[in-house]
Amino acid sequence: MLLSIFDIPSLKDFGAFSIVIGGSLIIILSYFANLLAKRTNIPSVLVLIGMGIGIRQMMQTFGMHDIPYEGIILELLGTVGLIFILLEAALDLELSKEKLPLIWKSATISLLILIASTLGIAAFLDHFLGLPQFSALVYALPLSIMSSAIIIPSVGGLSMEKKEFMVYESTFSDIWGIMAFYLLLGNQHAETNSEIFIAIGKNIGGTLLISIIVSYKLVYILQKINSSVKLFLSIAVLMLIYSIQKLLHLSPLILILIFGLMLNNYKIFFPKIFQNILVFLGLPLLDGKKMKGLRHDFHVLTLESAFVIRTFFFVMFGATIVVSSLMNLEVIFYGLIISVILYVARYIFLLLFRINDPASLLYIAPRGLITILLFFQIGSKHPELQSSKFDSAILLVVIFVTSIVMTFSLIKQGSGLEPIEVQEGQPLLKKDGETRSDEDVSVPDDSAN
C-alpha cells in the first residue's frame, strides 16, 4: 500500500541506476563512518557491518530475501580485494638495515601467534563444535589473522616504537595468514607430511621464480611508460598473472608481495650493479624521479581501491548476518571463548619476546576484512569444508569483541583511535619518529652511471 502511494517500485524491479545509486550511497556513508570513527572512537568497521544489517532488514521489508548473484559478487570482490589489500600492505613495508631487528621480531611474533591461535581455536572447534580436524583448521586460520585494515588507521596516537611494531606485526599477520590459508587448502589431499613439505617447496619455489622475474620486468617497464593509464595496465597484468598462477595451483600472492616490496624499496632491489648491467646491455637506466612518482601513484591507487573494497565487504558481511542468531547464548559464548584464546596466545608471545609494556599492546588485535574475505572463500571455493555447526554469527561476535576491546584499550591509554599522519605516496613509518620526505632519500643519478 505504502509503495503504491509514493509510486516506489519493488526492489525486484530495480535496475542498473538503482544499483549505482545504492553503491554510491554506501561509499558516501562509509566516508562519513570514517569521520565518525575519528570523533567517537567507534571503529568504522562496526558502523559498516551495522549498515549491512540495516540494508538486509530493509530488503526483507520490501520482500527481497536474497542478494542477486551473491556468490559471483563475493568471489570477484574476494579475488580483487586480496590483491589490493596485500599490495597495500607490501607498499607500506620499508626495508632498511636499521629496521631489520624490528622487521624480524614483528614477522616472527606474528607468525608464532598465528600458529598458536590457529591450533588453539582449531582444538576448541574440534572438541566443542564437533568440526572435523581439517575443517577446524580451515575455520580457525582466518580467525587468527589480525586486521591491518583496522589497526593501521587506529594507532597514530601511540608512541613511535609501539606504532611501528603494530603496523609491521599486523601487516605480516595479513601476509602470513593469507599465504598459509591457501597453502593449507592446496594440500588438503596430501597423505604424508613429507608429501606436504615437498608440495609446498615446489609451490613456493616455482612461485618465487616467476614472481621475481615478472616483478623486475614489470617495475622496470612501468617507469618507462609515459601513458596515463599505466597503473591500471599494471594491475591488469598482475591480475592476469595472478589468475594464471592460481590455475596452475601456485601461490600467486607471493607475486603481489614481491612486486609491492620492490616498488617501495626499489633502491635495494635495483642497486648500482643492476645499473651497470643495464649499461652493458645498452638498455635505458632506471629513472629515480619516475620511480618516486610511480610509487606515489600506486599508494594512492591501492589506498582508494582498498577503501572501496573494504566498504562493500563489510557491508556485504553485515547483510549476510541473521540478527536473531546474535541472541543465541551459545553463539555469544563461542565467540567470547575464541576471543580469549586469541588474547592468551598473543600475551604469551609478547612476554616471550620481551616486548616493552606488553599489556598496552595485548588488546590491539582486531579481526576484520581478511578474516571475512577468507571465510567467503571457504563458502565459494570449498563448500565441502563448510559446516552447519559453525554459525557465521560467531565470526561477527569475534569481530565486535576484538574491535570494541581495542577501542577501549586505546582510549584507556589516552590515545584513542588516531590515524597515522602520512602524506600520500610515502611510507607509513618514519625513522626515529622524524618525518622523512622523498626528497631526503638520495636517488641514483643516471648521468653518474
CSV table of C-alpha atoms in Angstrom, one decimal:
chain,number,residue,atom,x,y,z
A,1,MET,CA,0.0,0.0,0.0
A,2,LEU,CA,2.8,2.4,1.0
A,3,LEU,CA,4.7,1.6,-2.2
A,4,SER,CA,1.7,2.4,-4.4
A,5,ILE,CA,1.0,5.7,-2.6
A,6,PHE,CA,4.5,7.0,-3.2
A,7,ASP,CA,5.0,5.1,-6.5
A,8,ILE,CA,8.1,3.4,-5.3
A,9,PRO,CA,8.9,0.2,-7.2
A,10,SER,CA,9.7,-3.1,-5.6
A,11,LEU,CA,13.3,-4.0,-5.1
A,12,LYS,CA,12.8,-6.8,-7.6
A,13,ASP,CA,12.2,-4.2,-10.3
A,14,PHE,CA,15.4,-2.2,-9.5
A,15,GLY,CA,17.8,-1.8,-12.4
A,16,ALA,CA,21.2,-0.5,-13.2
A,17,PHE,CA,20.6,3.0,-12.0
A,18,SER,CA,19.2,1.8,-8.7
A,19,ILE,CA,22.4,-0.3,-8.2
A,20,VAL,CA,24.6,2.8,-9.0
A,21,ILE,CA,22.6,4.9,-6.5
A,22,GLY,CA,22.8,2.3,-3.8
A,23,GLY,CA,26.5,1.7,-4.3
A,24,SER,CA,27.2,5.5,-4.3
A,25,LEU,CA,25.3,6.0,-1.1
A,26,ILE,CA,27.2,3.1,0.6
A,27,ILE,CA,30.6,4.7,-0.3
A,28,ILE,CA,29.5,8.1,0.8
A,29,LEU,CA,28.2,6.7,4.1
A,30,SER,CA,31.4,4.8,4.5
A,31,TYR,CA,33.4,8.1,4.2
A,32,PHE,CA,31.2,9.6,7.0
A,33,ALA,CA,31.7,6.4,9.0
A,34,ASN,CA,35.4,7.1,9.0
A,35,LEU,CA,34.8,10.7,10.2
A,36,LEU,CA,32.5,9.3,12.9
A,37,ALA,CA,35.3,6.9,14.0
A,38,LYS,CA,37.7,9.8,14.5
A,39,ARG,CA,35.2,11.7,16.6
A,40,THR,CA,33.6,9.0,18.6
A,41,ASN,CA,36.4,6.3,18.7
A,42,ILE,CA,33.9,3.8,17.2
A,43,PRO,CA,35.7,1.7,14.6
A,44,SER,CA,34.2,2.3,11.1
A,45,VAL,CA,34.0,-1.5,10.6
A,46,LEU,CA,31.3,-1.7,13.2
A,47,VAL,CA,29.3,1.1,11.5
A,48,LEU,CA,29.6,-0.6,8.1
A,49,ILE,CA,28.5,-4.0,9.4
A,50,GLY,CA,25.6,-2.3,11.1
A,51,MET,CA,24.8,-0.6,7.8
A,52,GLY,CA,24.8,-4.1,6.1
A,53,ILE,CA,22.4,-5.4,8.7
A,54,GLY,CA,20.1,-2.4,8.2
A,55,ILE,CA,20.2,-3.0,4.4
A,56,ARG,CA,19.2,-6.6,4.8
A,57,GLN,CA,16.3,-5.7,7.1
A,58,MET,CA,15.2,-3.1,4.5
A,59,MET,CA,15.4,-5.6,1.7
A,60,GLN,CA,13.3,-8.0,3.7
A,61,THR,CA,10.7,-5.3,4.3
A,62,PHE,CA,10.5,-4.8,0.5
A,63,GLY,CA,10.0,-8.6,0.1
A,64,MET,CA,13.6,-9.4,-1.1
A,65,HIS,CA,15.3,-12.1,0.9
A,66,ASP,CA,18.4,-12.9,-1.3
A,67,ILE,CA,21.1,-10.7,-2.8
A,68,PRO,CA,21.2,-11.4,-6.6
A,69,TYR,CA,24.4,-13.1,-7.8
A,70,GLU,CA,25.8,-13.0,-4.3
A,71,GLY,CA,28.3,-15.8,-5.0
A,72,ILE,CA,29.7,-14.2,-8.1
A,73,ILE,CA,30.0,-10.8,-6.4
A,74,LEU,CA,31.7,-12.2,-3.4
A,75,GLU,CA,34.2,-14.3,-5.5
A,76,LEU,CA,35.1,-11.3,-7.7
A,77,LEU,CA,35.4,-8.9,-4.7
A,78,GLY,CA,37.4,-11.5,-2.8
A,79,THR,CA,40.0,-12.0,-5.6
A,80,VAL,CA,40.4,-8.3,-6.3
A,81,GLY,CA,40.3,-7.5,-2.6
A,82,LEU,CA,43.1,-9.9,-1.7
A,83,ILE,CA,45.3,-8.4,-4.4
A,84,PHE,CA,44.8,-4.8,-3.4
A,85,ILE,CA,45.0,-5.5,0.3
A,86,LEU,CA,48.2,-7.4,0.1
A,87,LEU,CA,49.7,-4.9,-2.4
A,88,GLU,CA,48.8,-2.0,0.0
A,89,ALA,CA,50.5,-3.9,2.9
A,90,ALA,CA,53.6,-4.5,0.8
A,91,LEU,CA,53.8,-0.9,-0.3
A,92,ASP,CA,53.9,0.1,3.4
A,93,LEU,CA,56.9,-2.1,4.3
A,94,GLU,CA,60.1,-0.1,4.2
A,95,LEU,CA,63.2,-2.3,4.2
A,96,SER,CA,66.4,-0.9,5.8
A,97,LYS,CA,69.3,-2.1,7.9
A,98,GLU,CA,68.1,0.0,10.9
A,99,LYS,CA,64.6,-1.7,10.7
A,100,LEU,CA,65.8,-5.3,10.3
A,101,PRO,CA,65.6,-6.1,14.0
A,102,LEU,CA,62.1,-4.7,14.2
A,103,ILE,CA,61.0,-6.4,10.9
A,104,TRP,CA,62.5,-9.7,12.1
A,105,LYS,CA,60.9,-9.5,15.5
A,106,SER,CA,57.4,-8.5,14.3
A,107,ALA,CA,57.5,-11.1,11.5
A,108,THR,CA,58.4,-13.9,13.9
A,109,ILE,CA,56.0,-12.9,16.6
A,110,SER,CA,53.1,-12.5,14.1
A,111,LEU,CA,53.9,-16.0,12.6
A,112,LEU,CA,54.1,-17.7,16.0
A,113,ILE,CA,50.9,-16.0,17.3
A,114,LEU,CA,49.1,-17.0,14.1
A,115,ILE,CA,50.2,-20.7,14.5
A,116,ALA,CA,49.4,-20.8,18.2
A,117,SER,CA,46.0,-19.1,17.8
A,118,THR,CA,45.1,-21.3,14.9
A,119,LEU,CA,45.9,-24.5,16.8
A,120,GLY,CA,44.1,-23.3,19.9
A,121,ILE,CA,40.9,-22.3,18.1
A,122,ALA,CA,41.0,-25.5,15.9
A,123,ALA,CA,41.2,-27.6,19.1
A,124,PHE,CA,38.2,-25.7,20.5
A,125,LEU,CA,36.2,-26.1,17.4
A,126,ASP,CA,37.0,-29.8,17.2
A,127,HIS,CA,36.1,-30.6,20.8
A,128,PHE,CA,33.2,-28.3,21.4
A,129,LEU,CA,31.5,-27.9,18.0
A,130,GLY,CA,32.5,-31.3,16.6
A,131,LEU,CA,34.1,-30.0,13.4
A,132,PRO,CA,36.5,-32.4,11.5
A,133,GLN,CA,40.1,-31.6,12.3
A,134,PHE,CA,41.0,-30.2,8.9
A,135,SER,CA,37.8,-28.1,8.7
A,136,ALA,CA,38.5,-26.8,12.2
A,137,LEU,CA,42.0,-25.7,11.0
A,138,VAL,CA,40.5,-24.0,7.9
A,139,TYR,CA,37.9,-22.1,10.1
A,140,ALA,CA,40.5,-21.3,12.7
A,141,LEU,CA,43.1,-19.7,10.4
A,142,PRO,CA,41.1,-16.7,9.3
A,143,LEU,CA,40.0,-16.0,12.9
A,144,SER,CA,43.7,-15.9,13.8
A,145,ILE,CA,44.7,-13.1,11.4
A,146,MET,CA,44.9,-9.6,12.7
A,147,SER,CA,43.3,-6.8,10.7
A,148,SER,CA,45.9,-4.2,9.4
A,149,ALA,CA,42.9,-2.5,7.7
A,150,ILE,CA,41.6,-1.6,11.2
A,151,ILE,CA,44.9,-1.3,13.1
A,152,ILE,CA,46.9,1.0,10.8
A,153,PRO,CA,44.3,3.8,10.8
A,154,SER,CA,43.9,3.5,14.6
A,155,VAL,CA,47.3,3.5,16.2
A,156,GLY,CA,48.5,7.0,15.3
A,157,GLY,CA,48.3,8.1,19.0
A,158,LEU,CA,50.7,5.5,20.3
A,159,SER,CA,54.4,6.1,20.8
A,160,MET,CA,56.6,5.7,17.7
A,161,GLU,CA,58.1,2.4,18.9
A,162,LYS,CA,54.7,0.8,19.6
A,163,LYS,CA,53.2,2.3,16.4
A,164,GLU,CA,55.9,0.8,14.3
A,165,PHE,CA,55.6,-2.6,15.9
A,166,MET,CA,51.9,-2.7,15.5
A,167,VAL,CA,52.0,-1.7,11.8
A,168,TYR,CA,54.6,-4.3,11.0
A,169,GLU,CA,53.0,-7.0,13.1
A,170,SER,CA,49.5,-6.5,11.6
A,171,THR,CA,50.9,-6.3,8.1
A,172,PHE,CA,52.9,-9.6,8.5
A,173,SER,CA,49.9,-11.2,10.1
A,174,ASP,CA,47.9,-10.4,6.9
A,175,ILE,CA,50.7,-11.8,4.7
A,176,TRP,CA,51.4,-15.0,6.7
A,177,GLY,CA,47.7,-15.7,7.2
A,178,ILE,CA,46.7,-15.3,3.5
A,179,MET,CA,49.6,-17.5,2.3
A,180,ALA,CA,49.1,-20.1,5.0
A,181,PHE,CA,45.3,-20.3,4.2
A,182,TYR,CA,45.9,-21.1,0.5
A,183,LEU,CA,48.8,-23.4,1.2
A,184,LEU,CA,46.6,-25.3,3.6
A,185,LEU,CA,43.7,-25.6,1.2
A,186,GLY,CA,46.1,-26.5,-1.7
A,187,ASN,CA,47.5,-29.5,0.2
A,188,GLN,CA,44.3,-30.9,1.9
A,189,HIS,CA,44.6,-34.2,0.0
A,190,ALA,CA,48.2,-34.9,0.9
A,191,GLU,CA,48.6,-38.2,2.7
A,192,THR,CA,52.0,-37.8,4.4
A,193,ASN,CA,54.0,-34.9,6.0
A,194,SER,CA,56.9,-35.4,3.5
A,195,GLU,CA,54.4,-35.1,0.6
A,196,ILE,CA,53.1,-31.9,2.1
A,197,PHE,CA,56.6,-30.4,2.5
A,198,ILE,CA,57.7,-31.4,-1.0
A,199,ALA,CA,54.5,-29.9,-2.5
A,200,ILE,CA,54.9,-26.7,-0.5
A,201,GLY,CA,58.6,-26.5,-1.5
A,202,LYS,CA,57.8,-26.9,-5.2
A,203,ASN,CA,54.9,-24.5,-4.9
A,204,ILE,CA,56.9,-21.7,-3.2
A,205,GLY,CA,60.0,-22.3,-5.4
A,206,GLY,CA,58.1,-22.1,-8.6
A,207,THR,CA,56.1,-19.1,-7.5
A,208,LEU,CA,59.2,-17.2,-6.3
A,209,LEU,CA,61.0,-17.7,-9.6
A,210,ILE,CA,58.0,-16.5,-11.6
A,211,SER,CA,57.3,-13.6,-9.2
A,212,ILE,CA,60.8,-12.3,-9.1
A,213,ILE,CA,61.2,-12.3,-12.9
A,214,VAL,CA,57.8,-10.8,-13.5
A,215,SER,CA,58.2,-8.1,-10.8
A,216,TYR,CA,61.6,-7.0,-12.1
A,217,LYS,CA,60.3,-6.7,-15.6
A,218,LEU,CA,57.1,-5.0,-14.7
A,219,VAL,CA,58.7,-2.4,-12.4
A,220,TYR,CA,61.4,-1.6,-15.0
A,221,ILE,CA,58.9,-1.4,-17.9
A,222,LEU,CA,56.4,0.7,-15.9
A,223,GLN,CA,58.8,3.5,-15.2
A,224,LYS,CA,59.5,3.8,-18.9
A,225,ILE,CA,55.8,4.0,-19.9
A,226,ASN,CA,54.6,7.6,-20.4
A,227,SER,CA,50.9,6.8,-20.9
A,228,SER,CA,48.5,8.0,-18.2
A,229,VAL,CA,46.8,4.5,-18.0
A,230,LYS,CA,49.9,2.6,-16.9
A,231,LEU,CA,48.6,2.0,-13.3
A,232,PHE,CA,45.5,0.0,-14.3
A,233,LEU,CA,47.6,-1.6,-17.1
A,234,SER,CA,50.0,-2.9,-14.4
A,235,ILE,CA,47.1,-4.0,-12.2
A,236,ALA,CA,45.6,-5.9,-15.1
A,237,VAL,CA,49.0,-7.6,-15.8
A,238,LEU,CA,49.2,-8.6,-12.1
A,239,MET,CA,45.7,-9.9,-12.0
A,240,LEU,CA,46.3,-11.9,-15.2
A,241,ILE,CA,49.5,-13.5,-13.9
A,242,TYR,CA,47.8,-14.0,-10.5
A,243,SER,CA,44.9,-15.9,-12.2
A,244,ILE,CA,47.2,-18.0,-14.3
A,245,GLN,CA,49.3,-19.0,-11.3
A,246,LYS,CA,46.1,-19.8,-9.4
A,247,LEU,CA,45.0,-22.1,-12.2
A,248,LEU,CA,48.5,-23.8,-12.0
A,249,HIS,CA,47.9,-24.2,-8.3
A,250,LEU,CA,50.8,-22.0,-7.3
A,251,SER,CA,50.8,-19.2,-4.6
A,252,PRO,CA,50.2,-16.1,-6.6
A,253,LEU,CA,50.1,-13.8,-3.6
A,254,ILE,CA,53.9,-14.0,-3.4
A,255,LEU,CA,53.9,-12.2,-6.7
A,256,ILE,CA,51.9,-9.3,-5.2
A,257,LEU,CA,54.1,-9.2,-2.2
A,258,ILE,CA,57.4,-9.1,-4.1
A,259,PHE,CA,56.1,-6.5,-6.6
A,260,GLY,CA,54.9,-4.2,-3.8
A,261,LEU,CA,58.2,-4.6,-1.8
A,262,MET,CA,60.2,-4.0,-5.0
A,263,LEU,CA,58.2,-0.8,-5.9
A,264,ASN,CA,58.5,0.7,-2.4
A,265,ASN,CA,62.2,-0.3,-1.9
A,266,TYR,CA,63.5,0.0,-5.4
A,267,LYS,CA,66.9,1.2,-4.3
A,268,ILE,CA,67.5,-2.2,-2.6
A,269,PHE,CA,66.3,-4.3,-5.5
A,270,PHE,CA,67.9,-2.1,-8.2
A,271,PRO,CA,71.4,-1.4,-6.8
A,272,LYS,CA,74.3,0.1,-8.7
A,273,ILE,CA,75.3,-3.3,-10.1
A,274,PHE,CA,71.9,-3.5,-11.8
A,275,GLN,CA,72.5,-0.1,-13.4
A,276,ASN,CA,75.9,-1.4,-14.7
A,277,ILE,CA,74.2,-4.4,-16.2
A,278,LEU,CA,71.7,-2.2,-18.0
A,279,VAL,CA,74.6,-0.1,-19.4
A,280,PHE,CA,76.4,-3.3,-20.5
A,281,LEU,CA,73.2,-4.4,-22.3
A,282,GLY,CA,72.7,-1.0,-23.8
A,283,LEU,CA,69.3,-0.5,-22.1
A,284,PRO,CA,68.0,2.8,-20.6
A,285,LEU,CA,68.8,3.3,-16.9
A,286,LEU,CA,66.3,3.4,-14.1
A,287,ASP,CA,64.8,6.9,-13.7
A,288,GLY,CA,64.7,7.7,-9.9
A,289,LYS,CA,62.2,10.6,-10.3
A,290,LYS,CA,59.8,8.4,-12.3
A,291,MET,CA,60.1,5.6,-9.7
A,292,LYS,CA,59.2,8.1,-6.9
A,293,GLY,CA,56.1,9.2,-8.9
A,294,LEU,CA,55.2,5.6,-9.7
A,295,ARG,CA,55.4,4.6,-6.0
A,296,HIS,CA,53.3,7.6,-5.1
A,297,ASP,CA,50.6,6.8,-7.7
A,298,PHE,CA,50.4,3.2,-6.6
A,299,HIS,CA,50.0,4.2,-3.0
A,300,VAL,CA,47.0,6.4,-4.0
A,301,LEU,CA,45.6,3.7,-6.2
A,302,THR,CA,45.8,1.0,-3.6
A,303,LEU,CA,44.5,3.2,-0.8
A,304,GLU,CA,41.5,4.4,-2.8
A,305,SER,CA,40.7,0.9,-4.2
A,306,ALA,CA,41.1,-0.9,-0.9
A,307,PHE,CA,38.8,1.7,0.8
A,308,VAL,CA,36.0,0.8,-1.7
A,309,ILE,CA,36.6,-2.9,-1.4
A,310,ARG,CA,36.6,-2.8,2.4
A,311,THR,CA,33.4,-0.8,2.3
A,312,PHE,CA,31.5,-3.2,0.2
A,313,PHE,CA,32.9,-6.3,2.0
A,314,PHE,CA,31.9,-5.1,5.5
A,315,VAL,CA,28.5,-4.0,4.3
A,316,MET,CA,28.0,-7.3,2.4
A,317,PHE,CA,29.1,-9.3,5.5
A,318,GLY,CA,26.6,-7.4,7.6
A,319,ALA,CA,23.9,-8.2,5.1
A,320,THR,CA,24.6,-11.9,5.4
A,321,ILE,CA,24.2,-11.9,9.2
A,322,VAL,CA,21.0,-13.3,10.7
A,323,VAL,CA,20.3,-10.9,13.5
A,324,SER,CA,18.3,-13.4,15.5
A,325,SER,CA,21.4,-15.7,15.8
A,326,LEU,CA,23.1,-12.9,17.8
A,327,MET,CA,20.5,-13.6,20.5
A,328,ASN,CA,21.8,-17.2,20.8
A,329,LEU,CA,23.8,-17.5,24.0
A,330,GLU,CA,25.8,-20.4,22.5
A,331,VAL,CA,27.0,-18.2,19.7
A,332,ILE,CA,28.0,-15.4,22.1
A,333,PHE,CA,29.8,-17.9,24.3
A,334,TYR,CA,31.7,-19.5,21.4
A,335,GLY,CA,32.7,-16.0,20.2
A,336,LEU,CA,33.9,-15.0,23.6
A,337,ILE,CA,35.9,-18.2,24.1
A,338,ILE,CA,37.6,-17.7,20.7
A,339,SER,CA,38.5,-14.1,21.6
A,340,VAL,CA,40.0,-15.3,24.9
A,341,ILE,CA,42.1,-17.8,23.0
A,342,LEU,CA,43.4,-15.1,20.7
A,343,TYR,CA,44.4,-12.8,23.6
A,344,VAL,CA,46.1,-15.6,25.6
A,345,ALA,CA,48.2,-16.7,22.7
A,346,ARG,CA,49.1,-13.1,21.9
A,347,TYR,CA,50.1,-12.3,25.5
A,348,ILE,CA,52.3,-15.4,25.8
A,349,PHE,CA,54.4,-14.4,22.8
A,350,LEU,CA,54.6,-10.8,23.7
A,351,LEU,CA,56.1,-11.8,27.0
A,352,LEU,CA,58.4,-14.4,25.5
A,353,PHE,CA,59.9,-11.8,23.1
A,354,ARG,CA,60.2,-9.2,25.9
A,355,ILE,CA,58.1,-6.6,24.1
A,356,ASN,CA,58.2,-3.4,26.1
A,357,ASP,CA,54.9,-3.0,28.1
A,358,PRO,CA,53.1,-6.0,26.5
A,359,ALA,CA,49.8,-5.2,28.3
A,360,SER,CA,49.5,-2.0,26.3
A,361,LEU,CA,49.6,-3.9,23.0
A,362,LEU,CA,47.7,-7.0,24.1
A,363,TYR,CA,44.3,-5.8,23.2
A,364,ILE,CA,45.2,-4.2,19.9
A,365,ALA,CA,44.3,-7.3,17.9
A,366,PRO,CA,41.0,-6.7,16.0
A,367,ARG,CA,39.7,-9.1,13.4
A,368,GLY,CA,38.3,-7.7,10.2
A,369,LEU,CA,38.5,-7.7,6.4
A,370,ILE,CA,41.0,-10.5,5.8
A,371,THR,CA,39.0,-12.8,8.1
A,372,ILE,CA,35.8,-12.1,6.3
A,373,LEU,CA,37.4,-12.4,2.8
A,374,LEU,CA,38.8,-15.8,3.6
A,375,PHE,CA,35.6,-17.0,5.2
A,376,PHE,CA,33.8,-16.1,2.0
A,377,GLN,CA,36.4,-18.0,0.0
A,378,ILE,CA,35.6,-21.1,2.0
A,379,GLY,CA,31.9,-20.8,1.0
A,380,SER,CA,32.5,-20.1,-2.7
A,381,LYS,CA,35.6,-22.2,-3.4
A,382,HIS,CA,35.4,-25.1,-0.9
A,383,PRO,CA,31.8,-25.8,0.0
A,384,GLU,CA,32.7,-29.3,1.0
A,385,LEU,CA,34.6,-27.8,4.0
A,386,GLN,CA,31.6,-25.8,5.2
A,387,SER,CA,29.9,-26.9,8.4
A,388,SER,CA,26.5,-26.1,9.6
A,389,LYS,CA,27.8,-26.5,13.2
A,390,PHE,CA,29.7,-23.2,12.8
A,391,ASP,CA,27.3,-20.3,12.9
A,392,SER,CA,28.6,-17.3,10.9
A,393,ALA,CA,27.4,-15.1,13.7
A,394,ILE,CA,30.3,-16.4,15.8
A,395,LEU,CA,32.6,-14.5,13.3
A,396,LEU,CA,30.6,-11.3,13.9
A,397,VAL,CA,30.9,-11.7,17.7
A,398,VAL,CA,34.7,-12.1,17.4
A,399,ILE,CA,34.9,-9.0,15.2
A,400,PHE,CA,32.7,-7.0,17.5
A,401,VAL,CA,34.5,-8.1,20.7
A,402,THR,CA,38.1,-7.5,19.4
A,403,SER,CA,37.2,-4.2,17.8
A,404,ILE,CA,35.4,-2.9,20.9
A,405,VAL,CA,38.2,-4.1,23.2
A,406,MET,CA,40.8,-2.4,21.0
A,407,THR,CA,38.8,0.8,21.2
A,408,PHE,CA,38.6,0.8,25.0
A,409,SER,CA,42.3,-0.1,25.3
A,410,LEU,CA,43.4,2.8,23.2
A,411,ILE,CA,41.1,5.2,25.0
A,412,LYS,CA,42.4,4.0,28.3
A,413,GLN,CA,45.9,4.7,27.2
A,414,GLY,CA,44.9,8.2,26.3
A,415,SER,CA,45.4,7.9,22.6
A,416,GLY,CA,42.0,7.0,21.2
A,417,LEU,CA,41.6,6.0,17.5
A,418,GLU,CA,44.1,8.3,15.7
A,419,PRO,CA,45.2,7.8,12.1
A,420,ILE,CA,48.9,7.7,11.3
A,421,GLU,CA,49.9,11.1,9.9
A,422,VAL,CA,51.3,10.4,6.4
A,423,GLN,CA,51.5,12.2,3.1
A,424,GLU,CA,50.2,10.4,0.1
A,425,GLY,CA,52.7,8.1,-1.5
A,426,GLN,CA,55.1,7.9,1.5
A,427,PRO,CA,55.8,5.0,3.8
A,428,LEU,CA,53.7,5.0,7.0
A,429,LEU,CA,56.7,4.8,9.3
A,430,LYS,CA,59.5,7.2,9.7
A,431,LYS,CA,62.8,6.6,11.3
A,432,ASP,CA,63.3,7.7,14.8
A,433,GLY,CA,59.9,9.5,14.8
A,434,GLU,CA,61.1,12.1,12.3
A,435,THR,CA,59.1,13.0,9.2
A,436,ARG,CA,61.0,11.9,6.1
A,437,SER,CA,60.1,13.1,2.7
A,438,ASP,CA,61.1,11.6,-0.6
A,439,GLU,CA,63.5,14.5,-1.1
A,440,ASP,CA,65.5,13.2,1.8
A,441,VAL,CA,66.3,10.0,0.0
A,442,SER,CA,69.1,10.0,-2.4
A,443,VAL,CA,68.3,8.8,-5.9
A,444,PRO,CA,70.8,7.3,-8.3
A,445,ASP,CA,71.9,9.9,-10.7
A,446,ASP,CA,71.5,8.5,-14.2
A,447,SER,CA,74.2,10.7,-15.5
A,448,ALA,CA,76.7,9.4,-12.9
A,449,ASN,CA,76.2,5.9,-14.1
